[in-house]
CSV table of C-alpha atoms and ligand atoms in Angstrom, one decimal:
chain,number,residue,atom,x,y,z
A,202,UNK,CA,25.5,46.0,-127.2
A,203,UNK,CA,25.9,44.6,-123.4
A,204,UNK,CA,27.7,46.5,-121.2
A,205,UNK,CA,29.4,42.8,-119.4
A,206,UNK,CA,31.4,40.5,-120.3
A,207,UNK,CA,34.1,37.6,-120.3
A,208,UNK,CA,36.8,37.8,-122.3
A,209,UNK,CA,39.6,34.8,-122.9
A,210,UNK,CA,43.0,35.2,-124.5
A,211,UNK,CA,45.5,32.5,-125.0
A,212,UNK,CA,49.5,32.8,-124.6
A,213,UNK,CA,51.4,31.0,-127.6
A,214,UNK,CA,54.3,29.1,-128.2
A,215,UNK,CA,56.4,29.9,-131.6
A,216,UNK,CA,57.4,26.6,-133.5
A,217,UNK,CA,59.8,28.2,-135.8
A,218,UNK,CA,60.8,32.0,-136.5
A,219,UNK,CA,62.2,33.2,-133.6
A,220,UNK,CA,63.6,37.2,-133.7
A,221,UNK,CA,62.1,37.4,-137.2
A,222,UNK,CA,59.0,39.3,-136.8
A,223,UNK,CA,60.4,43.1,-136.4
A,224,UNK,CA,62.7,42.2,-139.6
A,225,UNK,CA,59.5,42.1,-141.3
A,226,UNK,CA,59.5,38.2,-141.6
A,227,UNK,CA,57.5,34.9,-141.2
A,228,UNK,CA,56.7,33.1,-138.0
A,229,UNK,CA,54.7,30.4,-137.2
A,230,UNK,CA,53.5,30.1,-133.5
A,231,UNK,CA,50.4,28.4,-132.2
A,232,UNK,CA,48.4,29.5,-129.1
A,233,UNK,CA,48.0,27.5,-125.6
A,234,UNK,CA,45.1,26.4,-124.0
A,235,UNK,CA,46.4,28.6,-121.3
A,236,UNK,CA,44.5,32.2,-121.3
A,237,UNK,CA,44.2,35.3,-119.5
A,238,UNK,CA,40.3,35.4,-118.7
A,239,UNK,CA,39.4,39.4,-117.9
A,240,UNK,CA,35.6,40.2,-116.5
A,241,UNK,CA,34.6,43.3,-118.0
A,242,UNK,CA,32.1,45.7,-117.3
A,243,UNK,CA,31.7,49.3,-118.6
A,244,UNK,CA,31.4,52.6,-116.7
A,245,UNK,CA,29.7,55.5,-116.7
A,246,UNK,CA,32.2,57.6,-115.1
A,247,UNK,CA,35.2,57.6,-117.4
A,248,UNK,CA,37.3,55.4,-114.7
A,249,UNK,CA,39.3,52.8,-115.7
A,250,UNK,CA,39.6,50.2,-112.6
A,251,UNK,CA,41.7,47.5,-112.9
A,252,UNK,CA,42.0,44.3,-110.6
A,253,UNK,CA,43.4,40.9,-111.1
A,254,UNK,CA,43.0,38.0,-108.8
A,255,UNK,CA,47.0,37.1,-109.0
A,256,UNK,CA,48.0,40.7,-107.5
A,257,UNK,CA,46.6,42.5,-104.8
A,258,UNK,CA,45.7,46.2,-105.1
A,259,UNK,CA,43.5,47.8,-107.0
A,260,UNK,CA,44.6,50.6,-110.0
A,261,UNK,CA,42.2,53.6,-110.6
A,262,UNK,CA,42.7,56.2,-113.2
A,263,UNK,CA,40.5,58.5,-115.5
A,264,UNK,CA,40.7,57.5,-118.8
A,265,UNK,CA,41.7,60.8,-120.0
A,266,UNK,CA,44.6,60.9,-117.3
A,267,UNK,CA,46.5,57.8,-119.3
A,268,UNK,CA,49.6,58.7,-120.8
A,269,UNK,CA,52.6,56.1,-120.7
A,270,UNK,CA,54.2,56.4,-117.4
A,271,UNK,CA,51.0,56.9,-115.3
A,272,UNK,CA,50.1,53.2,-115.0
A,273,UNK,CA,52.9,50.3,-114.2
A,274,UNK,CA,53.4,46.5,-113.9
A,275,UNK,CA,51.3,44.4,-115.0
A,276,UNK,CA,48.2,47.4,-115.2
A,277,UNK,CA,50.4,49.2,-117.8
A,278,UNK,CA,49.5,46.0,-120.3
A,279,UNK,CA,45.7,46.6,-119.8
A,280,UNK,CA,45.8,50.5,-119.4
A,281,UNK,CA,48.4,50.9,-122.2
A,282,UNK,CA,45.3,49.1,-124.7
A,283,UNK,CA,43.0,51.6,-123.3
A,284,UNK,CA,46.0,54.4,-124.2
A,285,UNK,CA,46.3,53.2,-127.8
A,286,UNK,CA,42.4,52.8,-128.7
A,287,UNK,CA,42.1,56.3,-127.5
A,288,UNK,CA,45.0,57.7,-129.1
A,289,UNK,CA,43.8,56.3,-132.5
A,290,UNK,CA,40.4,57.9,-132.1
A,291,UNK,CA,38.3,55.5,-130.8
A,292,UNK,CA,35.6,56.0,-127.8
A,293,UNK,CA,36.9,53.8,-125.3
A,294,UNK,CA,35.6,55.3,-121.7
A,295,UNK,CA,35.7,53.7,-118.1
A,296,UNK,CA,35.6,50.1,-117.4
A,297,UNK,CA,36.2,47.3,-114.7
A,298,UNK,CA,38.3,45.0,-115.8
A,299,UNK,CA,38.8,42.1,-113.6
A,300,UNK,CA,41.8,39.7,-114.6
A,301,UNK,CA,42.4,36.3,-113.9
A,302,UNK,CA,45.7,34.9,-115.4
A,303,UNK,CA,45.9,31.4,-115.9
A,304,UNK,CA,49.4,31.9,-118.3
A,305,UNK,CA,52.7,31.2,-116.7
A,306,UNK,CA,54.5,34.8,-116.3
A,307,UNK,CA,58.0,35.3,-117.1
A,308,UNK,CA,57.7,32.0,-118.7
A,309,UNK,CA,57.8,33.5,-122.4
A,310,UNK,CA,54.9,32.0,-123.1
A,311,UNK,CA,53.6,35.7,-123.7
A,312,UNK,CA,51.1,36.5,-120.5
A,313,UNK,CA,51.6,40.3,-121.0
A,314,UNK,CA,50.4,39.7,-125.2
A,315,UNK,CA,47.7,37.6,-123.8
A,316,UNK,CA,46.7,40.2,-121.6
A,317,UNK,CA,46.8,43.0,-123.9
A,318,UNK,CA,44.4,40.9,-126.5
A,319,UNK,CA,42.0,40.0,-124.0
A,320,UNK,CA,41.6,44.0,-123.0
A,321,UNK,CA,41.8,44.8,-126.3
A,322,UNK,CA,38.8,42.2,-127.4
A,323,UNK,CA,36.7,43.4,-124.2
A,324,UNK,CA,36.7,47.0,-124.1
A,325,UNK,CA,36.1,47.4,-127.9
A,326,UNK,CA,33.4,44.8,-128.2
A,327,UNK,CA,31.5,45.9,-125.2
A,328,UNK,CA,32.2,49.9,-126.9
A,329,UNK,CA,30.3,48.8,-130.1
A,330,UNK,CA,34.1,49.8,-132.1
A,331,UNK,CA,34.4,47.3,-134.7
A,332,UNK,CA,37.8,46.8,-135.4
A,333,UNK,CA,39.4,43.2,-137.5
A,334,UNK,CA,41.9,41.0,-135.9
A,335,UNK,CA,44.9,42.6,-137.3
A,336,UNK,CA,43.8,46.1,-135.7
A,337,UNK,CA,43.5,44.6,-132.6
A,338,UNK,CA,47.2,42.9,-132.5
A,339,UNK,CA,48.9,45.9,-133.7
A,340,UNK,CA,47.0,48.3,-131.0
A,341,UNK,CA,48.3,46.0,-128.3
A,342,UNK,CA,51.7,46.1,-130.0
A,343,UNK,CA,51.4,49.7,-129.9
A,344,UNK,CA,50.3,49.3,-126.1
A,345,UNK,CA,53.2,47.3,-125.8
A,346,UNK,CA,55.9,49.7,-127.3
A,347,UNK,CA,54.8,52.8,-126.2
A,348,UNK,CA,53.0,52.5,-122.8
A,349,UNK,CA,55.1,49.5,-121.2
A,350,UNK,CA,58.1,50.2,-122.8
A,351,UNK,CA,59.1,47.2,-124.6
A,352,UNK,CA,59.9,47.1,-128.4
A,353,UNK,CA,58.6,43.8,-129.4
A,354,UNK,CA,57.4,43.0,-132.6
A,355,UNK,CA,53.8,41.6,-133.7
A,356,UNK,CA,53.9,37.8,-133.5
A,357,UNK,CA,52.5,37.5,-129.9
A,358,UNK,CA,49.6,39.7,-129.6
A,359,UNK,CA,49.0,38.2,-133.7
A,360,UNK,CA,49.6,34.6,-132.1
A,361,UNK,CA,46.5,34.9,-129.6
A,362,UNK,CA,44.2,36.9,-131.1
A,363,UNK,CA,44.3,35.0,-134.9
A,364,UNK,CA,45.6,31.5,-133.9
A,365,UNK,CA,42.7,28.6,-134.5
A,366,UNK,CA,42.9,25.1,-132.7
A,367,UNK,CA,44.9,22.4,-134.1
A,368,UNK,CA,46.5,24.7,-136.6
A,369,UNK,CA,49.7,26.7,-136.3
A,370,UNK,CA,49.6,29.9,-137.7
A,371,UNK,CA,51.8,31.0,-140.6
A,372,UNK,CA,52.2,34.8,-140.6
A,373,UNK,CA,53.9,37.1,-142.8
A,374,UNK,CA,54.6,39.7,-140.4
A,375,UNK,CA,55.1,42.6,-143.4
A,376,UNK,CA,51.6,42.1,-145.3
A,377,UNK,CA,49.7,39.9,-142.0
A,378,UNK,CA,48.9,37.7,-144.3
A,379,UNK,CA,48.1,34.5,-142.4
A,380,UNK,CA,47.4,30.6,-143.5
A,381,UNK,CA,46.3,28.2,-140.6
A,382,UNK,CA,48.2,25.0,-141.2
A,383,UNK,CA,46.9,22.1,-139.7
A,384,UNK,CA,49.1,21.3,-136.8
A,385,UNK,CA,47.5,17.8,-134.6
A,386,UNK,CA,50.4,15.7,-133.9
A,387,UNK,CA,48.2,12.8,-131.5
A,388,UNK,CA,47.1,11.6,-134.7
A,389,UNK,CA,50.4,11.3,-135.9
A,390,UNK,CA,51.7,10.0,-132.4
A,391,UNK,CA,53.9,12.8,-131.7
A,392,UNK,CA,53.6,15.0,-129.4
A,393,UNK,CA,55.1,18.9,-128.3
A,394,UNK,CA,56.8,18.8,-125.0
A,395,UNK,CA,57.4,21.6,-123.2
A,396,UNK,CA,60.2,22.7,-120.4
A,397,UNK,CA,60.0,25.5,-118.8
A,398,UNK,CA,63.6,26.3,-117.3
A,399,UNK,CA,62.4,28.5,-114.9
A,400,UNK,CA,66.2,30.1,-115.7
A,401,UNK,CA,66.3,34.1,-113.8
A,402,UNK,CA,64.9,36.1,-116.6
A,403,UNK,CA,68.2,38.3,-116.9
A,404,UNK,CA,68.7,41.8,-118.9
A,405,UNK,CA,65.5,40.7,-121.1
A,406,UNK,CA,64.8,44.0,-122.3
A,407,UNK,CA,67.7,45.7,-123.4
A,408,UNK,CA,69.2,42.9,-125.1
A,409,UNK,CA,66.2,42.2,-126.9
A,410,UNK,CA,66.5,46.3,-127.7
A,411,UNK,CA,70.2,45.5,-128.5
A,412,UNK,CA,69.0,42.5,-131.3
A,413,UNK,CA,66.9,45.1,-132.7
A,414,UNK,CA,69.2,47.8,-133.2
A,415,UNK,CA,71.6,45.4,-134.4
A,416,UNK,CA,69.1,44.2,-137.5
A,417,UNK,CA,68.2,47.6,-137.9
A,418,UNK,CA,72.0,48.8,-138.8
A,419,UNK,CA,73.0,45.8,-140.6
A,420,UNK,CA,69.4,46.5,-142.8
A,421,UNK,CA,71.0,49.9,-143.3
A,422,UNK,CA,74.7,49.3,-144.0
A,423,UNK,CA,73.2,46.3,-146.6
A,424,UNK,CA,70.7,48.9,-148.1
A,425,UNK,CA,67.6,46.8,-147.8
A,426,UNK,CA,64.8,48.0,-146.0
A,427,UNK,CA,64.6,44.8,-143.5
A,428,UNK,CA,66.6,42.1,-143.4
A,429,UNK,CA,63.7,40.0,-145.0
A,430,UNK,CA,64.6,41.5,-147.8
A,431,UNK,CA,68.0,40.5,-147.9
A,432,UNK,CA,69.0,38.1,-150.8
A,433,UNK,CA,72.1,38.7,-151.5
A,434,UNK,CA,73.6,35.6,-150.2
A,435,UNK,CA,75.5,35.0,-146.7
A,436,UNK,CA,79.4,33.9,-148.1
A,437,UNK,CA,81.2,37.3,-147.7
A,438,UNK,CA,78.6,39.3,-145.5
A,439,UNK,CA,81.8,39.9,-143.6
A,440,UNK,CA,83.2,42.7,-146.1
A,441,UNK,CA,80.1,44.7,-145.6
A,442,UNK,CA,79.6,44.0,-142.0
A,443,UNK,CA,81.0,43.8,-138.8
A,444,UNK,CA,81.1,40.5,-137.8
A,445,UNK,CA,79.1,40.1,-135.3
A,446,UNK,CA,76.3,41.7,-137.0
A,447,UNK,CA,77.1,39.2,-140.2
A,448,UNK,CA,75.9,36.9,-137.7
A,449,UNK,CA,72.8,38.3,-136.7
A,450,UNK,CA,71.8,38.7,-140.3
A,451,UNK,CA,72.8,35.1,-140.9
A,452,UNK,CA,70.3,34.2,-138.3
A,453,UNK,CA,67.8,36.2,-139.4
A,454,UNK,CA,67.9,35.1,-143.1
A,455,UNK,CA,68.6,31.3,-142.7
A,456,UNK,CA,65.3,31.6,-139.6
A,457,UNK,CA,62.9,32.8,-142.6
A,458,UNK,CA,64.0,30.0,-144.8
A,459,UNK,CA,63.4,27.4,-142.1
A,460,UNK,CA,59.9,28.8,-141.5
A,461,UNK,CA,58.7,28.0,-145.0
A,462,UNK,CA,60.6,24.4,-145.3
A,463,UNK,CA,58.6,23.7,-141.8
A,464,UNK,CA,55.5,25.0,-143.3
A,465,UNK,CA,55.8,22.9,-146.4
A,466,UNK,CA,56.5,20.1,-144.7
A,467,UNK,CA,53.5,20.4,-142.6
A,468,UNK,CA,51.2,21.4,-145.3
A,469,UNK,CA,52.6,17.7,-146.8
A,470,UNK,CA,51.6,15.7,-143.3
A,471,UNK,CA,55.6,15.1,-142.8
A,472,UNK,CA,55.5,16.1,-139.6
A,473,UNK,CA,59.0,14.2,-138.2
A,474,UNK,CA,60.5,15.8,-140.8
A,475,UNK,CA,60.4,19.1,-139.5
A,476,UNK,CA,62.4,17.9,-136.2
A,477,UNK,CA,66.2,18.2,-137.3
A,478,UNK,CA,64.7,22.5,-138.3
A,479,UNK,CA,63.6,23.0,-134.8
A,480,UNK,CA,67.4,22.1,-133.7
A,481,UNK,CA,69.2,24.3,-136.2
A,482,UNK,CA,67.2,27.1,-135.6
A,483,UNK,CA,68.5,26.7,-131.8
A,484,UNK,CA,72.1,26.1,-132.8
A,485,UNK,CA,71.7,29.4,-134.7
A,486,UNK,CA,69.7,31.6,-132.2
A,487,UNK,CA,73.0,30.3,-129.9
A,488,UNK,CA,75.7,30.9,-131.7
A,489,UNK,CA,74.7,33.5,-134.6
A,490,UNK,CA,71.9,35.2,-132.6
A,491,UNK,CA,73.1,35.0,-128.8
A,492,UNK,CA,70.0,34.5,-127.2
A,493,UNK,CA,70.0,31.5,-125.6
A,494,UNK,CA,71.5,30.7,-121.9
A,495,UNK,CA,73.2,27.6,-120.3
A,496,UNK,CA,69.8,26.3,-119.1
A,497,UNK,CA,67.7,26.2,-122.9
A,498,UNK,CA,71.1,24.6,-124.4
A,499,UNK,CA,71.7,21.8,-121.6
A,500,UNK,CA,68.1,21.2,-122.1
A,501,UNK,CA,67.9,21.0,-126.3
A,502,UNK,CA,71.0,19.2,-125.8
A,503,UNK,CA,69.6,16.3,-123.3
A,504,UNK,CA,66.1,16.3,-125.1
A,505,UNK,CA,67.8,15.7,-128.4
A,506,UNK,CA,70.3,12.5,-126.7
A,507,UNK,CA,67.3,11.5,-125.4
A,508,UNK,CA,65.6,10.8,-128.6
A,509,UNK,CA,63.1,13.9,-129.4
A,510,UNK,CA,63.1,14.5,-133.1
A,511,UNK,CA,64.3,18.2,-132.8
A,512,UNK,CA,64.2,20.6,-129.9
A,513,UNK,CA,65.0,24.3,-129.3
A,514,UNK,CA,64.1,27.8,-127.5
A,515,UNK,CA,61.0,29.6,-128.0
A,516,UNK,CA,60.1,33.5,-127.6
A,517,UNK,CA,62.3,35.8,-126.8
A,518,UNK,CA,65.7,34.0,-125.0
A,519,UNK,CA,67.0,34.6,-122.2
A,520,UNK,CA,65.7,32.1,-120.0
A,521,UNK,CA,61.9,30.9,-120.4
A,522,UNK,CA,60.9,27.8,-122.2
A,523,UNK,CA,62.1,24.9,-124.9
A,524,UNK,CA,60.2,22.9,-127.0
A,525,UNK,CA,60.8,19.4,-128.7
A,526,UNK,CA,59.0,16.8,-130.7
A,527,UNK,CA,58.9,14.0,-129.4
A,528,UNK,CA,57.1,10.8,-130.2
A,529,UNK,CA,54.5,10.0,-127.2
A,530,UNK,CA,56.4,6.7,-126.0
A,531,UNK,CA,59.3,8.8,-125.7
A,532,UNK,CA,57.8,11.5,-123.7
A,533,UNK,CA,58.5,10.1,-120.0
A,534,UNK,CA,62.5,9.5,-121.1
A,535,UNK,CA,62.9,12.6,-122.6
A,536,UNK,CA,61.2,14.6,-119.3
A,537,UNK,CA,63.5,12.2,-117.1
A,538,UNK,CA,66.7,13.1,-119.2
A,539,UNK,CA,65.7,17.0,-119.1
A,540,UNK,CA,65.3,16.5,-115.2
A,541,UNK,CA,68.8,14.5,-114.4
A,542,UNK,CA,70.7,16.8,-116.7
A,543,UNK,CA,69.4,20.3,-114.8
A,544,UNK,CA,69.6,18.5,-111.5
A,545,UNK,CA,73.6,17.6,-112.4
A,546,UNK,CA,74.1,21.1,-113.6
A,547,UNK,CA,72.4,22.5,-110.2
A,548,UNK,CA,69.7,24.2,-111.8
A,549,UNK,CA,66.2,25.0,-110.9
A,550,UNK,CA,63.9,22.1,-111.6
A,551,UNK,CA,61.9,22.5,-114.8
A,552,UNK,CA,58.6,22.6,-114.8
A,553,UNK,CA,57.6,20.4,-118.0
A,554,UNK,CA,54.2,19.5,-119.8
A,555,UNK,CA,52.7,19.0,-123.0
A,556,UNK,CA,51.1,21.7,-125.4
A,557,UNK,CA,48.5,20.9,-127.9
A,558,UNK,CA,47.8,23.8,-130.3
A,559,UNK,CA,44.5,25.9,-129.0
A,560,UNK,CA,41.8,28.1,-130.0
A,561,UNK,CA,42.9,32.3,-130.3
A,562,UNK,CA,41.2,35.1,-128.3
A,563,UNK,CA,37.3,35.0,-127.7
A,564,UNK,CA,34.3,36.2,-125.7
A,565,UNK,CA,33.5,33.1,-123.3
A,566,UNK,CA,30.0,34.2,-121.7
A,567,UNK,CA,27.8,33.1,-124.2
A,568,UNK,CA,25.7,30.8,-122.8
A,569,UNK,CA,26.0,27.3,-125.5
A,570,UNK,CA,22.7,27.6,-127.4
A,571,UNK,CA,21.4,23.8,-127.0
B,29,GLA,C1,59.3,38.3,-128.0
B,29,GLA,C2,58.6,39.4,-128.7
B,29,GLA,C3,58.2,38.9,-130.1
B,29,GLA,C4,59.3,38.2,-130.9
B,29,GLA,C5,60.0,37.2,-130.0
B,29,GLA,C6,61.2,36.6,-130.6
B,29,GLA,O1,58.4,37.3,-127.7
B,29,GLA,O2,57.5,39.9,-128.0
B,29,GLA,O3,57.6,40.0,-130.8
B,29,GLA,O4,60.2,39.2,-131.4
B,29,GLA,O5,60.4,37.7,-128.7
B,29,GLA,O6,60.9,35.9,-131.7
């Protein structure tokens, strides 16, 4: 066992199955080539120091000081993996844990899940605690929910540590049962553009809290234990439900179905086919949902005139980033459309590029054996 080492994880983008994951159903994200690289290096005297070459400052605490609370911004991400290890029993003493950050933040692209499975791969491999995949993601949930704060569910942390290149990964987020599906659109001369509205990040957290809470009581009033569950059909949900949380389970239900159409039809090769589901799961996340803001729906709205194949928010809402198919020749009309549409509105300028589906979390020190 070394005591050093370099750790990468990867922030994702979800292709389908958005707000699904804490209803206990299926999403299908694939991870960026963008990672959060952390420099590791055990200690002997039970400190945890943490550093990261976007901040400046340095965060010292005894390991057996953590509790949520003690450690904020973005230190509560690596200190709250440190927490949860512990917490469930396993030796985890001091480290140095350098991070470098290569993942746009406040993006949605998941920097803070990235971060979590990067601390979460370092300090148990260089600890000698062998724990799979899965264990890892739902500790830096845990991390996640309890130290920071935030009630998400399990697709992000899932997306970057299990996520292979070229293949999207299909996830069943009550069993964790995964399946890679291949996922190379070059090949197929497509290709994933992504805009980045760079729209203020507003309220975030509590109504992503407020979505929960609303699936939770409409699981309860429908008596089904998650709204994955629900099969009883969406013509008359209003009798047994408020209306707005009819909505909510409309979303929810008619997301799930579109995850497995998408995955059939990419387990087939047709690939353009799966276009028009991107754009109806963004219709519904807008108007069932109510996640979306006037910047992700001006630009699904222009990248779809502009001839993409299907376009729509990804992550959490609420500002953050779109993606569309679009066929390669189209890529430099639909990126001029997205940038005369915000500029007429008076928004930001978007920031937008293309994503090709990347590797998941991994030790990057090994030196290539030649
Ligand atoms: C955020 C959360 C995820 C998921 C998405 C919405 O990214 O962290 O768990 O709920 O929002 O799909």
């Amino acid at each position: 066992m070394t005591r050093d080492g370099v750790f990468e994880a990867p922030g994702r983008i979800n292709l389908i199955g958005e707000h699904t994951d804490y209803n206990d159903g299926f999403v299908l994200p694939i991870a960026l080539p963008h990672v959060v690289r952390i420099t590791a290096a055990r200690r002997d005297d039970g400190v945890l120091r943490l550093s990261s070459r976007q901040a400046s400052g340095v965060t010292e605490i005894r390991v057996v000081d953590l509790v949520p609370g003690a450690v904020t911004g973005w230190a509560a991400y690596v200190a709250g993996v440190v927490w949860a290890l512990r917490e469930e029993g396993h030796p985890i003493g001091g480290f140095g844990l350098l991070v470098d950050g290569q993942v746009p933040l406040g993006a949605g692209l998941s920097s803070s899940a990235a971060l979590e499975s990067a601390t979460a791969l370092a300090v148990t491999e260089l600890s000698g605690v062998s724990l799979d995949r899965r264990s890892l993601a739902r500790i830096a949930q845990r991390a996640e929910n309890e130290f920071v704060g935030m009630p998400c569910g399990i697709m992000d942390q899932s997306a970057s540590l299990l996520a292979r290149e070229r293949h999207a990964l299909l996830l069943d987020t009550r069993s964790m049962e995964t399946e890679h599906i291949p996922f190379d659109l070059a090949p197929a001369g497509l290709t994933l553009l992504v805009v980045d509205t760079k729209a203020p990040h507003r309220l975030v957290d509590g109504e992503y809290a407020a979505r929960r809470r609303d699936c939770h009581r409409a699981a309860e009033l429908l008596g089904v234990p998650a709204l994955r569950d629900w099969d009883g059909g969406l013509d008359g949900l209003g009798q047994d439900l408020p209306e707005r949380l009819g909505r909510r389970v409309r979303h929810v239900v008619t997301e799930n179905a579109r995850v497995a159409r998408v995955a059939d039809l990419l387990r087939a090769g047709r690939i353009r086919e799966i276009g028009p589901l991107l754009t109806e799961s963004h219709v519904s996340l807008r108007d069932d949902y109510e996640v979306t803001v006037p910047e992700l729906d001006v630009a699904v709205e222009a990248l779809v005139a502009a001839g993409a194949l299907g376009a729509r928010m990804t992550g959490g809402g609420f500002g953050g980033c779109v993606i569309a198919l679009v066929e390669e020749m189209a890529v430099q009309e639909c990126t001029t459309a997205v940038l005369e549409a915000f500029a007429g509105r008076g928004f930001a300028r978007p920031d937008c590029w293309t994503a090709v589906a990347a590797a998941g979390a991994r030790r990057a020190d090994h030196v290539p054996v030649v």
